[in-house]
Each structure stands twice: as structure tokens, then as C-alpha cells.
PDB file of C-alpha atoms in Angstrom:
ATOM      1  CA  UNK A 520       0.000   0.000   0.000  1.00 46.00           C
ATOM      2  CA  UNK A 521       2.192   2.834  -1.278  1.00 49.00           C
ATOM      3  CA  UNK A 522       1.103   6.387  -0.697  1.00 51.00           C
ATOM      4  CA  UNK A 523       2.194   9.937  -1.479  1.00 49.00           C
ATOM      5  CA  UNK A 524       1.861  10.432   2.276  1.00 50.00           C
ATOM      6  CA  UNK A 525       4.951   8.343   2.914  1.00 47.00           C
ATOM      7  CA  UNK A 526       7.340  11.063   1.725  1.00 44.00           C
ATOM      8  CA  UNK A 527       5.399  13.848   3.388  1.00 47.00           C
ATOM      9  CA  UNK A 528       5.342  11.848   6.596  1.00 47.00           C
ATOM     10  CA  UNK A 529       9.096  11.450   6.696  1.00 44.00           C
ATOM     11  CA  UNK A 530       9.507  15.227   6.512  1.00 42.00           C
ATOM     12  CA  UNK A 531       6.750  15.692   9.101  1.00 44.00           C
ATOM     13  CA  UNK A 532       8.481  13.340  11.514  1.00 45.00           C
ATOM     14  CA  UNK A 533      11.379  15.771  11.638  1.00 40.00           C
ATOM     15  CA  UNK A 534       8.944  18.422  12.878  1.00 41.00           C
ATOM     16  CA  UNK A 535       6.631  16.443  15.155  1.00 44.00           C
ATOM     17  CA  UNK A 536       8.772  13.824  16.816  1.00 44.00           C
ATOM     18  CA  UNK A 537      12.395  14.391  17.900  1.00 42.00           C
ATOM     19  CA  UNK A 538      11.822  17.493  20.014  1.00 41.00           C
ATOM     20  CA  UNK A 539      14.162  16.651  22.877  1.00 42.00           C
ATOM     21  CA  UNK A 540      17.347  18.714  22.840  1.00 46.00           C
ATOM     22  CA  UNK A 541      20.047  16.439  24.212  1.00 47.00           C
ATOM     23  CA  UNK A 542      22.154  19.471  25.159  1.00 53.00           C
ATOM     24  CA  UNK A 543      19.561  20.971  27.509  1.00 50.00           C
ATOM     25  CA  UNK A 544      19.958  20.519  31.283  1.00 51.00           C
ATOM     26  CA  UNK A 545      18.397  17.298  32.496  1.00 52.00           C
ATOM     27  CA  UNK A 546      17.774  15.983  28.976  1.00 50.00           C
ATOM     28  CA  UNK A 547      20.432  13.271  29.278  1.00 52.00           C
ATOM     29  CA  UNK A 548      18.838  11.964  32.527  1.00 56.00           C
ATOM     30  CA  UNK A 549      15.428  11.944  30.846  1.00 50.00           C
ATOM     31  CA  UNK A 550      16.839  10.111  27.817  1.00 51.00           C
ATOM     32  CA  UNK A 551      18.501   7.509  30.067  1.00 52.00           C
ATOM     33  CA  UNK A 552      15.215   6.935  31.910  1.00 51.00           C
ATOM     34  CA  UNK A 553      13.286   6.597  28.641  1.00 45.00           C
ATOM     35  CA  UNK A 554      15.753   4.021  27.341  1.00 47.00           C
ATOM     36  CA  UNK A 555      15.353   1.915  30.495  1.00 49.00           C
ATOM     37  CA  UNK A 556      11.627   1.356  30.170  1.00 49.00           C
ATOM     38  CA  UNK A 557      10.869   1.855  26.469  1.00 70.00           C
ATOM     39  CA  UNK A 558       9.902  -1.000  24.193  1.00 82.00           C
ATOM     40  CA  UNK A 559      12.406  -1.979  21.533  1.00 87.00           C
ATOM     41  CA  UNK A 560      11.668  -1.094  17.927  1.00 89.00           C
ATOM     42  CA  UNK A 561      11.095  -4.779  17.128  1.00 90.00           C
ATOM     43  CA  UNK A 562       8.696  -5.202  20.078  1.00 91.00           C
ATOM     44  CA  UNK A 563       6.709  -2.194  18.857  1.00 92.00           C
ATOM     45  CA  UNK A 564       6.531  -3.572  15.308  1.00 93.00           C
ATOM     46  CA  UNK A 565       5.272  -6.859  16.744  1.00 94.00           C
ATOM     47  CA  UNK A 566       2.667  -5.041  18.873  1.00 95.00           C
ATOM     48  CA  UNK A 567       1.320  -3.047  15.911  1.00 96.00           C
ATOM     49  CA  UNK A 568       1.108  -6.148  13.731  1.00 96.00           C
ATOM     50  CA  UNK A 569      -0.641  -8.163  16.469  1.00 96.00           C
ATOM     51  CA  UNK A 570      -3.242  -5.413  16.851  1.00 96.00           C
ATOM     52  CA  UNK A 571      -3.827  -5.279  13.092  1.00 95.00           C
ATOM     53  CA  UNK A 572      -4.172  -9.058  12.888  1.00 95.00           C
ATOM     54  CA  UNK A 573      -5.973  -9.948  16.119  1.00 95.00           C
ATOM     55  CA  UNK A 574      -8.068  -6.890  16.943  1.00 95.00           C
ATOM     56  CA  UNK A 575      -8.742  -5.429  13.515  1.00 94.00           C
ATOM     57  CA  UNK A 576      -8.749  -8.809  11.741  1.00 94.00           C
ATOM     58  CA  UNK A 577      -6.622  -7.553   8.855  1.00 94.00           C
ATOM     59  CA  UNK A 578      -3.398  -8.817   7.332  1.00 94.00           C
ATOM     60  CA  UNK A 579      -0.542  -6.680   8.727  1.00 94.00           C
ATOM     61  CA  UNK A 580       1.732  -7.473   5.775  1.00 91.00           C
ATOM     62  CA  UNK A 581      -0.865  -6.276   3.253  1.00 93.00           C
ATOM     63  CA  UNK A 582      -1.290  -3.067   5.263  1.00 94.00           C
ATOM     64  CA  UNK A 583       2.426  -2.389   5.713  1.00 94.00           C
ATOM     65  CA  UNK A 584       3.634   0.462   3.558  1.00 92.00           C
ATOM     66  CA  UNK A 585       6.726  -0.311   1.517  1.00 79.00           C
ATOM     67  CA  UNK A 586      10.266  -0.307   2.735  1.00 73.00           C
ATOM     68  CA  UNK A 587      10.654   2.802   4.871  1.00 75.00           C
ATOM     69  CA  UNK A 588      14.188   1.904   5.987  1.00 79.00           C
ATOM     70  CA  UNK A 589      15.487   0.218   9.097  1.00 83.00           C
ATOM     71  CA  UNK A 590      14.313   2.917  11.510  1.00 89.00           C
ATOM     72  CA  UNK A 591      10.752   3.628  10.297  1.00 93.00           C
ATOM     73  CA  UNK A 592       7.846   1.200   9.967  1.00 94.00           C
ATOM     74  CA  UNK A 593       4.455   2.303   8.615  1.00 95.00           C
ATOM     75  CA  UNK A 594       1.032   0.732   8.149  1.00 96.00           C
ATOM     76  CA  UNK A 595      -2.077   2.138   6.444  1.00 95.00           C
ATOM     77  CA  UNK A 596      -5.634   1.189   7.387  1.00 94.00           C
ATOM     78  CA  UNK A 597      -9.022   2.392   6.180  1.00 91.00           C
ATOM     79  CA  UNK A 598     -11.978   3.336   8.323  1.00 88.00           C
ATOM     80  CA  UNK A 599     -14.974   4.617   6.392  1.00 88.00           C
ATOM     81  CA  UNK A 600     -13.727   7.480   4.228  1.00 86.00           C
ATOM     82  CA  UNK A 601     -10.533   7.932   6.267  1.00 91.00           C
ATOM     83  CA  UNK A 602      -7.090   6.376   5.914  1.00 94.00           C
ATOM     84  CA  UNK A 603      -5.255   5.903   9.199  1.00 96.00           C
ATOM     85  CA  UNK A 604      -1.479   5.577   9.261  1.00 96.00           C
ATOM     86  CA  UNK A 605       0.484   4.117  12.137  1.00 96.00           C
ATOM     87  CA  UNK A 606       4.154   5.060  12.080  1.00 96.00           C
ATOM     88  CA  UNK A 607       6.911   3.771  14.301  1.00 95.00           C
ATOM     89  CA  UNK A 608      10.069   5.900  14.299  1.00 93.00           C
ATOM     90  CA  UNK A 609      13.331   4.739  15.844  1.00 89.00           C
ATOM     91  CA  UNK A 610      15.640   7.480  17.059  1.00 84.00           C
ATOM     92  CA  UNK A 611      18.783   7.145  19.201  1.00 80.00           C
ATOM     93  CA  UNK A 612      17.081   8.108  22.457  1.00 81.00           C
ATOM     94  CA  UNK A 613      13.812   6.170  22.232  1.00 83.00           C
ATOM     95  CA  UNK A 614      11.076   5.099  19.820  1.00 91.00           C
ATOM     96  CA  UNK A 615       8.067   7.201  18.863  1.00 93.00           C
ATOM     97  CA  UNK A 616       4.692   6.054  17.624  1.00 95.00           C
ATOM     98  CA  UNK A 617       2.404   8.312  15.652  1.00 96.00           C
ATOM     99  CA  UNK A 618      -1.094   7.503  14.468  1.00 97.00           C
ATOM    100  CA  UNK A 619      -2.434  10.047  12.009  1.00 96.00           C
ATOM    101  CA  UNK A 620      -5.005  10.528   9.297  1.00 96.00           C
ATOM    102  CA  UNK A 621      -5.027  13.069   6.475  1.00 95.00           C
ATOM    103  CA  UNK A 622      -8.309  14.966   6.765  1.00 94.00           C
ATOM    104  CA  UNK A 623      -8.507  17.537   3.964  1.00 91.00           C
ATOM    105  CA  UNK A 624      -6.302  19.468   1.574  1.00 90.00           C
ATOM    106  CA  UNK A 625      -6.800  23.197   2.007  1.00 88.00           C
ATOM    107  CA  UNK A 626      -7.332  24.784  -1.396  1.00 84.00           C
ATOM    108  CA  UNK A 627      -6.855  28.438  -2.163  1.00 71.00           C
ATOM    109  CA  UNK A 628      -5.908  30.652   0.729  1.00 69.00           C
ATOM    110  CA  UNK A 629      -6.111  29.187   4.219  1.00 62.00           C
ATOM    111  CA  UNK A 630      -9.249  30.050   6.076  1.00 80.00           C
ATOM    112  CA  UNK A 631      -8.963  31.797   9.437  1.00 86.00           C
ATOM    113  CA  UNK A 632     -12.355  30.290  10.277  1.00 89.00           C
ATOM    114  CA  UNK A 633     -10.994  26.784   9.582  1.00 92.00           C
ATOM    115  CA  UNK A 634      -7.943  27.355  11.783  1.00 91.00           C
ATOM    116  CA  UNK A 635     -10.129  28.699  14.576  1.00 93.00           C
ATOM    117  CA  UNK A 636     -12.402  25.648  14.272  1.00 94.00           C
ATOM    118  CA  UNK A 637      -9.399  23.295  14.472  1.00 95.00           C
ATOM    119  CA  UNK A 638      -8.125  25.018  17.618  1.00 95.00           C
ATOM    120  CA  UNK A 639     -11.582  24.849  19.190  1.00 95.00           C
ATOM    121  CA  UNK A 640     -11.841  21.143  18.350  1.00 96.00           C
ATOM    122  CA  UNK A 641      -8.374  20.530  19.811  1.00 96.00           C
ATOM    123  CA  UNK A 642      -9.566  21.868  23.159  1.00 95.00           C
ATOM    124  CA  UNK A 643     -12.685  19.688  23.235  1.00 93.00           C
ATOM    125  CA  UNK A 644     -12.870  16.574  25.433  1.00 93.00           C
ATOM    126  CA  UNK A 645     -13.723  14.527  22.329  1.00 92.00           C
ATOM    127  CA  UNK A 646     -10.172  15.000  21.063  1.00 92.00           C
ATOM    128  CA  UNK A 647      -8.492  13.838  24.274  1.00 90.00           C
ATOM    129  CA  UNK A 648      -5.110  12.359  23.215  1.00 91.00           C
ATOM    130  CA  UNK A 649      -5.601  13.565  19.627  1.00 96.00           C
ATOM    131  CA  UNK A 650      -5.081  16.866  17.845  1.00 97.00           C
ATOM    132  CA  UNK A 651      -5.555  18.485  14.485  1.00 96.00           C
ATOM    133  CA  UNK A 652      -2.418  19.829  12.841  1.00 95.00           C
ATOM    134  CA  UNK A 653      -1.664  21.671   9.634  1.00 92.00           C
ATOM    135  CA  UNK A 654       1.317  20.622   7.513  1.00 87.00           C
ATOM    136  CA  UNK A 655       1.771  22.824   4.448  1.00 85.00           C
ATOM    137  CA  UNK A 656      -1.800  22.895   3.049  1.00 85.00           C
ATOM    138  CA  UNK A 657      -2.921  19.645   4.647  1.00 90.00           C
ATOM    139  CA  UNK A 658      -5.049  19.162   7.730  1.00 94.00           C
ATOM    140  CA  UNK A 659      -4.219  15.979   9.627  1.00 96.00           C
ATOM    141  CA  UNK A 660      -5.513  14.435  12.822  1.00 97.00           C
ATOM    142  CA  UNK A 661      -2.804  12.848  14.944  1.00 97.00           C
ATOM    143  CA  UNK A 662      -1.876  11.216  18.198  1.00 97.00           C
ATOM    144  CA  UNK A 663       1.730  10.531  19.087  1.00 94.00           C
ATOM    145  CA  UNK A 664       3.963   9.611  21.985  1.00 93.00           C
ATOM    146  CA  UNK A 665       7.099   7.758  22.929  1.00 92.00           C
ATOM    147  CA  UNK A 666       6.863   4.010  23.284  1.00 92.00           C
ATOM    148  CA  UNK A 667       7.974   4.237  26.907  1.00 90.00           C
ATOM    149  CA  UNK A 668       5.496   2.130  28.906  1.00 90.00           C
ATOM    150  CA  UNK A 669       3.211   1.880  25.866  1.00 92.00           C
ATOM    151  CA  UNK A 670       0.587  -0.806  26.341  1.00 93.00           C
ATOM    152  CA  UNK A 671      -1.179  -2.774  23.655  1.00 94.00           C
ATOM    153  CA  UNK A 672      -4.529  -1.411  24.872  1.00 95.00           C
ATOM    154  CA  UNK A 673      -3.290   2.178  24.607  1.00 95.00           C
ATOM    155  CA  UNK A 674      -1.995   1.694  21.079  1.00 96.00           C
ATOM    156  CA  UNK A 675      -5.245   0.041  19.988  1.00 96.00           C
ATOM    157  CA  UNK A 676      -7.158   2.968  21.492  1.00 96.00           C
ATOM    158  CA  UNK A 677      -4.965   5.455  19.589  1.00 96.00           C
ATOM    159  CA  UNK A 678      -5.636   3.681  16.290  1.00 96.00           C
ATOM    160  CA  UNK A 679      -9.376   3.332  16.937  1.00 95.00           C
ATOM    161  CA  UNK A 680      -9.760   6.933  18.183  1.00 96.00           C
ATOM    162  CA  UNK A 681      -7.958   8.493  15.214  1.00 96.00           C
ATOM    163  CA  UNK A 682      -9.922   6.288  12.795  1.00 95.00           C
ATOM    164  CA  UNK A 683     -13.285   7.161  14.322  1.00 95.00           C
ATOM    165  CA  UNK A 684     -12.571  10.895  14.595  1.00 96.00           C
ATOM    166  CA  UNK A 685     -11.007  11.137  11.125  1.00 95.00           C
ATOM    167  CA  UNK A 686     -13.990   9.389   9.547  1.00 94.00           C
ATOM    168  CA  UNK A 687     -16.275  11.861  11.302  1.00 94.00           C
ATOM    169  CA  UNK A 688     -14.362  15.082  10.689  1.00 94.00           C
ATOM    170  CA  UNK A 689     -13.101  14.606   7.123  1.00 91.00           C
ATOM    171  CA  UNK A 690     -16.652  14.925   5.799  1.00 91.00           C
ATOM    172  CA  UNK A 691     -17.702  17.627   8.290  1.00 93.00           C
ATOM    173  CA  UNK A 692     -14.715  19.908   7.665  1.00 92.00           C
ATOM    174  CA  UNK A 693     -14.885  19.417   3.912  1.00 90.00           C
ATOM    175  CA  UNK A 694     -18.569  20.340   3.890  1.00 89.00           C
ATOM    176  CA  UNK A 695     -18.119  23.361   6.161  1.00 88.00           C
ATOM    177  CA  UNK A 696     -14.847  24.798   4.777  1.00 87.00           C
ATOM    178  CA  UNK A 697     -14.332  23.241   1.351  1.00 85.00           C
ATOM    179  CA  UNK A 698     -11.004  21.946   0.173  1.00 81.00           C
ATOM    180  CA  UNK A 699     -10.281  18.512  -1.251  1.00 81.00           C
ATOM    181  CA  UNK A 700     -10.721  15.048   0.171  1.00 80.00           C
ATOM    182  CA  UNK A 701      -7.669  12.778   0.177  1.00 72.00           C
ATOM    183  CA  UNK A 702      -7.751   9.746  -2.089  1.00 65.00           C
TER     184      UNK A 702
END
């Protein structure tokens, strides 16, 4: 399942994920603590694929997106009109997991009303552990965290939550603000 999102995602990971500055005071202690309790990259891959197979009853190999390299693994799933991507990123300090769904492409000039709506939605209880973001002219819905102490139940909830919310809001935002739906 190849996607034009794969390349955009790799550039987005540079923005969203490795935010810890290893030169800042206390960062090294935090990194050491994260490495002690975090799941290995291979354990995370196994967890994602078990969820896809056992809980979602899909074939994880058919939903895996191409060869992303030795430090990124990515799967794409469909829920209603939304595509949900689960991305595992291995960095020297720890692993990060991001579940995201492209919502709409903003066409023309960005709408202040759309941005205000996204901020209002981000503060709603419905989006607990999820947030809308804008990357270039694309609205995405995402949830991400380190894999430190990540449980199978939490990861399944992230995937299900993003899928449910993306399927709801892609149509709503498109209808209210225009733009283009992702293929």
C-alpha cells in the first residue's frame, strides 16, 4: 500500500517527533530513563502487527507500507472514508509512535475560520489524546507519543480513536470549509 503520504510523513516526523534537545539541562537523565523502560523497535513492530491481525482482523503485511528503511515502519488502514497511518520511528534516544489521518487538503488561501475551528476542536474533550495539525496545506488528525510504557490497549485505542474521529471530521470539515478530500 504505497502512498504519497509516505514522503510527506518522513519530513513531518522531523517536525513532530524528535523534540528533545540532548544538550539541555536534564535531557540526558530523561533520555537515560526513557531508554530503560521503552519497548524496543522490534517489540513495537510486533505489537502493531498483532493489533492489526488480532483486533482489527486484517493482514498486517498487506497493510504495511513499503520499505521505509530500518528505523521507520508504517502501516495504512481504512476506516470509512478515512485512511489511518500508524508510524513507528526509531531514534537514538527512544522510539516514537504516531497515528495520524489526512483529513482535507486546504485549497486556495487558508481560512482563518478553519484554523479557529481546528483550535476549538483541539480543546474539546472529544479529542483527548488527539489533535488536528496543519502541515503545508494539509489538515491531519494525529496522536503521538514515545513508546515508553506503551501498552497494547493504549496503542489500539490510539488507532481506533484516530480512525473514528477522522472518519467523522473529514466529511464535516470538507462540507463546512471546502477543500479537497484525500484519495
